[in-house]
Coordinates of C-alpha atoms in Angstrom, one line a residue:
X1 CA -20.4 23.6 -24.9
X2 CA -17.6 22.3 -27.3
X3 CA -14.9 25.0 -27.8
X4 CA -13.6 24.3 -31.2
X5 CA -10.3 26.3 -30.9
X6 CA -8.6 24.3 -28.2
X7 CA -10.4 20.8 -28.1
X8 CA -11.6 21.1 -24.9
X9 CA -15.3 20.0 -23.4
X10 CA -16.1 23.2 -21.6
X11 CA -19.5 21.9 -20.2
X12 CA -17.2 19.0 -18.2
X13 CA -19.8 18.3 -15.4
X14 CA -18.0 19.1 -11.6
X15 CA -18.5 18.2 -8.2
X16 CA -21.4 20.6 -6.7
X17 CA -19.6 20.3 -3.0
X18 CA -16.2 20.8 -4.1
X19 CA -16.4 21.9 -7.6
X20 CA -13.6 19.2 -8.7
X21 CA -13.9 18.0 -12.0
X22 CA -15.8 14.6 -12.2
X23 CA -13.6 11.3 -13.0
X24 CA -14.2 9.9 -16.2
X25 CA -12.8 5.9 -17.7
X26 CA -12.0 5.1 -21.1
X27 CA -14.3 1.8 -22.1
X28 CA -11.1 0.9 -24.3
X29 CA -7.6 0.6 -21.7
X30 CA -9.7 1.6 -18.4
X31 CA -7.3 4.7 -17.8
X32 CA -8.8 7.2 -15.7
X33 CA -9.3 10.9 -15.1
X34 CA -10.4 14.6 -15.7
X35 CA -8.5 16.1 -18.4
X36 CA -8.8 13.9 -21.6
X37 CA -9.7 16.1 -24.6
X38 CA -12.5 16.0 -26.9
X39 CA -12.4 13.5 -30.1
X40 CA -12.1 15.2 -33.6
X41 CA -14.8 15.0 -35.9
X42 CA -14.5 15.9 -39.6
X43 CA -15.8 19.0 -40.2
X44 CA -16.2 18.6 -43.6
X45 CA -18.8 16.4 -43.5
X46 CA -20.4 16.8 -40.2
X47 CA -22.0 20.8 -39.5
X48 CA -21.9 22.0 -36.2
X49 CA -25.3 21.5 -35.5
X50 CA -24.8 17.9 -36.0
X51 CA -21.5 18.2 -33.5
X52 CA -23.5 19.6 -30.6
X53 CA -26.1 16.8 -31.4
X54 CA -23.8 14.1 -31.3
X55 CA -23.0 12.2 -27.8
X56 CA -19.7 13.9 -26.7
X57 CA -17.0 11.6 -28.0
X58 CA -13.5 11.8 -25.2
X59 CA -10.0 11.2 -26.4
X60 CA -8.4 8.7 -24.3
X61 CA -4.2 10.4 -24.0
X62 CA -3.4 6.3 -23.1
X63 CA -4.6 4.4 -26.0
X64 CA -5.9 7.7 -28.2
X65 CA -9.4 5.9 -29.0
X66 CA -12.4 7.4 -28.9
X67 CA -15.1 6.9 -26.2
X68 CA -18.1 8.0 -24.7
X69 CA -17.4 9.6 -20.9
X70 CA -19.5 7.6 -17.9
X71 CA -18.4 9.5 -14.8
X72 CA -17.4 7.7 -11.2
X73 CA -20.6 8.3 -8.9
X74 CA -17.9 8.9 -6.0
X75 CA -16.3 12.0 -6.1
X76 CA -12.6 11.7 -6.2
X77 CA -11.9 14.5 -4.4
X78 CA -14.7 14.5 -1.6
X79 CA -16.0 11.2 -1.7
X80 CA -19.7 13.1 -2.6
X81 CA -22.4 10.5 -4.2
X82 CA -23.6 12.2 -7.2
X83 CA -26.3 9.5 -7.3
X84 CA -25.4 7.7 -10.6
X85 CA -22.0 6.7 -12.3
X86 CA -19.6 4.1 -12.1
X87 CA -18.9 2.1 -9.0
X88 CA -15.2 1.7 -8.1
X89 CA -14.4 -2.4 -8.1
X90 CA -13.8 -3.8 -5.2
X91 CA -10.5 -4.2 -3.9
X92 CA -9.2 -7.7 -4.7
X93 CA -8.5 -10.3 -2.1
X94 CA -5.1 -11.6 -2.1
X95 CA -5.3 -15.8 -3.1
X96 CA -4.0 -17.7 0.1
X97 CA -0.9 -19.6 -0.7
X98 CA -2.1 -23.3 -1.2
X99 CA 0.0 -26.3 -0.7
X100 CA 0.4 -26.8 -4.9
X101 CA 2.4 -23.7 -4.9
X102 CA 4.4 -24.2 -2.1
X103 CA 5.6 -26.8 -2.9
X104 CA 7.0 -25.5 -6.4
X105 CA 8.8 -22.8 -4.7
X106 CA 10.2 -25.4 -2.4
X107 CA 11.3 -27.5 -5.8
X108 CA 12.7 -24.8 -7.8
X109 CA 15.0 -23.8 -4.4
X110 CA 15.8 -27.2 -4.3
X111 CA 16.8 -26.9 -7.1
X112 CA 19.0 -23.9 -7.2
X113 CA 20.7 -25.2 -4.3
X114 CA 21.3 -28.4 -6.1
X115 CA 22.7 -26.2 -9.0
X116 CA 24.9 -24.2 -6.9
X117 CA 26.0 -27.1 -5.3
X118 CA 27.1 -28.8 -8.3
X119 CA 28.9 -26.0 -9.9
X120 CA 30.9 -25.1 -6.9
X121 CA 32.1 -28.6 -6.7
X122 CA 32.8 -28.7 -10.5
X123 CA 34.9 -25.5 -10.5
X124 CA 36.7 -25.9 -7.6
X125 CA 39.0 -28.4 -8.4

């Protein structure tokens, strides 16, 4: 499963309709995808019975913590539902402008203009 020469997870679960590799999220900085790399453990301490025991720990290439792979239940590639996995959030509605911020874009334009106004006057004469 673990191939200990190159760091790579060589058991990576994949798509069975398009045989993509299944998106993964780090639980740390939320960056996604399919190719992160498998975490070190010291060997020293740890035999390599415990290693394949262990939960398979992913090395996030963003933040480079460790963390524990839950895959997207979409396929990325094919949209197939593999049943279990993360949803995708929901896109997020835009705010509707309310009359509070409005009218402090009106004021600081105001302003500006003001500003602009004053200066032109100053250095012109």
């Amino acid at each position: 499963m673990i191939n200990a020469n190159i760091g790579n997870w060589t058991a990576w679960p994949v798509c069975p309709k398009c045989e993509a590799r299944r998106e993964t999220q780090c639980s740390v900085c939320s960056a996604r995808g399919t190719d992160f790399r498998l975490a070190d453990f010291d060997e020293a301490e740890d035999s390599a019975e415990a290693a394949e025991e262990m939960d398979v720990l992913l090395l996030c290439s963003t933040c480079d913590e460790p963390f524990t792979p839950r895959f997207f239940r979409l396929c990325a590639g094919c949209g197939f539902d593999h049943g279990t996995g993360i949803e995708k959030e929901a896109e997020l509605e835009r705010e509707e402008l309310n009359n509070r911020v409005i009218l402090v874009i009106v004021s600081v334009v105001l302003i500006l203009v003001g500003l602009l106004a004053f200066f032109g006057f100053v250095l012109r004469g």
